[in-house]
Short mmCIF file of C-alpha atoms and ligand atoms in Angstrom, two decimals:
data_model
loop_
_atom_site.label_atom_id
_atom_site.label_comp_id
_atom_site.label_asym_id
_atom_site.label_seq_id
_atom_site.Cartn_x
_atom_site.Cartn_y
_atom_site.Cartn_z
CA UNK A 22 1.56 -59.26 38.89
CA UNK A 23 3.93 -56.38 39.40
CA UNK A 24 7.61 -56.18 38.48
CA UNK A 25 9.98 -58.52 40.29
CA UNK A 26 12.92 -56.54 41.60
CA UNK A 27 16.13 -57.91 43.08
CA UNK A 28 19.63 -56.73 43.96
CA UNK A 29 22.68 -58.93 43.46
CA UNK A 30 26.44 -58.52 43.60
CA UNK A 31 28.19 -59.13 40.32
CA UNK A 32 29.39 -58.00 36.93
CA UNK A 33 26.62 -56.66 34.72
CA UNK A 34 28.37 -57.84 31.54
CA UNK A 35 27.77 -61.51 32.39
CA UNK A 36 24.06 -61.22 33.21
CA UNK A 37 21.71 -63.50 31.30
CA UNK A 38 18.91 -60.99 30.83
CA UNK A 39 17.26 -59.49 27.76
CA UNK A 40 18.76 -56.04 28.29
CA UNK A 41 21.53 -54.50 30.35
CA UNK A 42 21.74 -50.78 31.01
CA UNK A 43 24.95 -48.88 30.41
CA UNK A 44 25.92 -45.84 32.51
CA UNK A 45 27.28 -44.05 29.46
CA UNK A 46 28.26 -40.45 28.75
CA UNK A 47 26.71 -38.04 26.26
CA UNK A 48 29.25 -38.89 23.58
CA UNK A 49 28.00 -42.50 23.47
CA UNK A 50 31.41 -43.74 22.32
CA UNK A 51 32.56 -45.58 25.43
CA UNK A 52 34.48 -44.60 28.56
CA UNK A 53 35.66 -46.09 31.84
CA UNK A 54 33.80 -47.90 34.62
CA UNK A 55 30.81 -49.98 33.65
CA UNK A 56 30.76 -48.34 30.19
CA UNK A 57 34.29 -49.57 29.49
CA UNK A 58 33.49 -53.05 30.79
CA UNK A 59 30.37 -53.30 28.58
CA UNK A 60 32.21 -52.17 25.45
CA UNK A 61 35.04 -54.60 26.16
CA UNK A 62 32.68 -57.54 26.66
CA UNK A 63 30.38 -56.64 23.74
CA UNK A 64 33.27 -56.33 21.30
CA UNK A 65 34.07 -53.69 18.66
CA UNK A 66 30.73 -54.06 16.88
CA UNK A 67 29.11 -52.17 19.78
CA UNK A 68 31.34 -49.15 19.25
CA UNK A 69 30.67 -49.33 15.51
CA UNK A 70 26.92 -49.31 16.17
CA UNK A 71 27.29 -46.37 18.58
CA UNK A 72 29.23 -44.47 15.92
CA UNK A 73 26.37 -45.13 13.49
CA UNK A 74 23.90 -43.71 16.04
CA UNK A 75 26.04 -40.58 16.23
CA UNK A 76 25.98 -40.23 12.45
CA UNK A 77 22.23 -40.79 12.17
CA UNK A 78 19.69 -40.46 14.98
CA UNK A 79 21.95 -38.89 17.65
CA UNK A 80 24.33 -36.40 16.00
CA UNK A 81 24.63 -34.45 19.27
CA UNK A 82 24.89 -37.52 21.47
CA UNK A 83 22.53 -38.38 24.29
CA UNK A 84 21.21 -35.90 26.86
CA UNK A 85 21.31 -36.50 30.61
CA UNK A 86 18.43 -38.79 31.57
CA UNK A 87 17.78 -40.01 28.01
CA UNK A 88 18.12 -43.63 26.87
CA UNK A 89 18.71 -45.46 23.59
CA UNK A 90 19.09 -49.14 22.72
CA UNK A 91 21.72 -50.97 20.71
CA UNK A 92 22.28 -54.66 20.18
CA UNK A 93 24.27 -56.60 22.77
CA UNK A 94 26.66 -58.06 20.19
CA UNK A 95 28.96 -60.51 22.04
CA UNK A 96 27.18 -60.07 25.38
CA UNK A 97 24.71 -62.64 26.71
CA UNK A 98 22.15 -59.80 26.74
CA UNK A 99 20.33 -59.13 23.49
CA UNK A 100 20.24 -55.34 24.00
CA UNK A 101 22.29 -52.66 25.68
CA UNK A 102 20.27 -49.66 26.78
CA UNK A 103 22.58 -46.67 27.05
CA UNK A 104 21.63 -43.86 29.40
CA UNK A 105 23.50 -40.83 30.71
CA UNK A 106 23.41 -40.22 34.43
CA UNK A 107 23.73 -36.77 36.00
CA UNK A 108 27.29 -35.78 36.89
CA UNK A 109 27.52 -34.17 40.34
CA UNK A 110 30.95 -32.78 39.51
CA UNK A 111 29.36 -30.40 37.00
CA UNK A 112 26.44 -29.44 39.24
CA UNK A 113 23.91 -32.00 38.01
CA UNK A 114 22.36 -32.63 41.43
CA UNK A 115 18.65 -32.84 40.58
CA UNK A 116 17.28 -36.28 41.58
CA UNK A 117 14.73 -35.99 38.74
CA UNK A 118 17.60 -36.35 36.25
CA UNK A 119 18.65 -39.66 37.80
CA UNK A 120 15.04 -40.88 38.02
CA UNK A 121 14.69 -40.07 34.30
CA UNK A 122 17.55 -42.49 33.52
CA UNK A 123 15.68 -45.36 35.12
CA UNK A 124 12.29 -44.33 33.75
CA UNK A 125 13.49 -43.83 30.17
CA UNK A 126 15.55 -47.04 30.22
CA UNK A 127 12.43 -48.95 31.26
CA UNK A 128 10.47 -47.28 28.45
CA UNK A 129 13.11 -48.33 25.91
CA UNK A 130 13.10 -51.88 27.34
CA UNK A 131 9.34 -51.98 26.81
CA UNK A 132 9.72 -50.67 23.23
CA UNK A 133 12.22 -53.37 22.24
CA UNK A 134 10.20 -56.08 23.98
CA UNK A 135 12.61 -56.98 26.79
CA UNK A 136 11.12 -58.97 29.66
CA UNK A 137 14.18 -58.78 31.90
CA UNK A 138 16.60 -55.93 32.51
CA UNK A 139 19.71 -55.36 34.63
CA UNK A 140 20.77 -51.93 35.90
CA UNK A 141 24.08 -50.82 37.41
CA UNK A 142 24.25 -48.10 40.07
CA UNK A 143 24.04 -45.27 37.51
CA UNK A 144 26.03 -42.13 38.54
CA UNK A 145 27.44 -43.80 41.68
CA UNK A 146 30.98 -44.01 40.25
CA UNK A 147 32.82 -41.37 38.24
CA UNK A 148 29.75 -39.10 38.33
CA UNK A 149 30.01 -38.80 42.10
CA UNK A 150 26.56 -39.56 43.50
CA UNK A 151 26.18 -41.16 46.92
CA UNK A 152 25.21 -44.78 46.31
CA UNK A 153 22.57 -44.61 49.08
CA UNK A 154 20.78 -41.84 47.18
CA UNK A 155 21.16 -43.66 43.87
CA UNK A 156 19.64 -46.78 45.45
CA UNK A 157 16.62 -44.88 46.85
CA UNK A 158 15.92 -43.13 43.54
CA UNK A 159 16.46 -46.30 41.51
CA UNK A 160 14.16 -48.46 43.61
CA UNK A 161 11.41 -45.83 43.90
CA UNK A 162 11.46 -45.16 40.15
CA UNK A 163 11.47 -48.81 39.15
CA UNK A 164 8.65 -49.58 41.58
CA UNK A 165 6.60 -46.76 40.10
CA UNK A 166 7.42 -47.29 36.44
CA UNK A 167 8.27 -50.91 35.64
CA UNK A 168 5.66 -52.83 33.65
CA UNK A 169 3.97 -55.82 35.18
CA UNK A 170 5.94 -59.00 34.69
CA UNK A 171 9.21 -57.21 33.89
CA UNK A 172 12.09 -58.73 35.84
CA UNK A 173 14.43 -56.05 37.14
CA UNK A 174 17.85 -56.83 38.59
CA UNK A 175 20.22 -54.31 40.10
CA UNK A 176 23.76 -55.61 39.63
CA UNK A 177 26.17 -54.02 42.04
CA UNK A 178 29.92 -53.83 42.35
CA UNK A 179 30.99 -54.04 45.99
CA UNK A 180 29.42 -54.60 49.40
CA UNK A 181 28.55 -50.93 49.99
CA UNK A 182 26.47 -50.68 46.82
CA UNK A 183 24.81 -54.04 47.40
CA UNK A 184 23.76 -53.20 50.96
CA UNK A 185 22.48 -49.75 49.88
CA UNK A 186 20.19 -51.40 47.31
CA UNK A 187 19.12 -54.14 49.73
CA UNK A 188 18.14 -51.46 52.25
CA UNK A 189 16.24 -49.50 49.63
CA UNK A 190 14.33 -52.65 48.66
CA UNK A 191 13.55 -53.67 52.24
N1 AR6 B 206 29.22 -54.36 36.63
C1 AR6 B 206 28.41 -53.72 37.53
N2 AR6 B 206 28.73 -52.53 38.07
C2 AR6 B 206 29.89 -51.96 37.70
C3 AR6 B 206 30.77 -52.55 36.76
C4 AR6 B 206 30.39 -53.81 36.22
N3 AR6 B 206 31.15 -54.45 35.34
N4 AR6 B 206 31.85 -51.72 36.60
C5 AR6 B 206 31.66 -50.66 37.40
N5 AR6 B 206 30.48 -50.79 38.08
P1 AR6 B 206 30.58 -45.67 36.66
P2 AR6 B 206 28.88 -43.25 36.40
C6 AR6 B 206 29.85 -49.88 39.04
O1 AR6 B 206 31.75 -44.81 37.01
O2 AR6 B 206 29.16 -42.85 37.80
C7 AR6 B 206 32.21 -43.76 32.42
O3 AR6 B 206 33.51 -43.41 32.07
C8 AR6 B 206 30.70 -48.87 39.78
O4 AR6 B 206 31.36 -49.48 40.89
O5 AR6 B 206 30.80 -46.75 35.68
O6 AR6 B 206 27.47 -43.18 35.89
C9 AR6 B 206 31.16 -43.28 31.43
O7 AR6 B 206 31.66 -43.28 30.12
C10 AR6 B 206 29.65 -47.86 40.22
O8 AR6 B 206 28.99 -48.30 41.42
O9 AR6 B 206 29.36 -44.76 36.04
C11 AR6 B 206 30.87 -41.91 31.92
O10 AR6 B 206 31.80 -40.97 31.44
C12 AR6 B 206 28.63 -47.90 39.09
O11 AR6 B 206 28.92 -49.08 38.32
C13 AR6 B 206 30.99 -42.03 33.42
O12 AR6 B 206 31.89 -43.10 33.64
C14 AR6 B 206 28.66 -46.70 38.17
O13 AR6 B 206 30.00 -46.24 38.02
C15 AR6 B 206 29.68 -42.39 34.07
O14 AR6 B 206 29.82 -42.37 35.47
#
């Protein structure tokens, strides 16, 4: 059986899945958008764990396209997988960078043993990518890379993002 993939409207912080993916920045210490919402819902222990990552395994933060897991703390999800999307505003326009976010997040999910994962529309907010392009890259990458039996849910804010992902899945 191959991966089951769906797109829903909603708030990623309330999803009852093994892992949710955070559209973080390289500093790994929180921000606005979905990153801010995840830190708020997970509670201060998430920031404390991210600070520990910065002191130990990730002194220079996380590169664009890379991914790393933390616990979910107060979230329903057991893990948060942090990835850094490409930022169009600083010339990061290569689709391979965005595909790497999805591919590396799936690899981390596999490493921790997650059987279900929820993604937001990485880079479609502050980082300025067109949500239609994000949806095409996300769906193509997940179709190519997700392990059999992994449940993948795209959780979208707003009608425009939801319909872009529904079209990409159709
Ligand atoms: N659930 C699901 N989707 C959400 C939620 C939520 N709770 N909140 C926002 N979105 P963005 P980026 C959608 O800006 O473009 C942060 O400051 C939002 O509508 O969160 O990758 C980081 O720290 C949009 O469609 O992420 C970085 O500095 C999508 O999530 C920077 O923003 C992504 O928007 C990353 O920018």
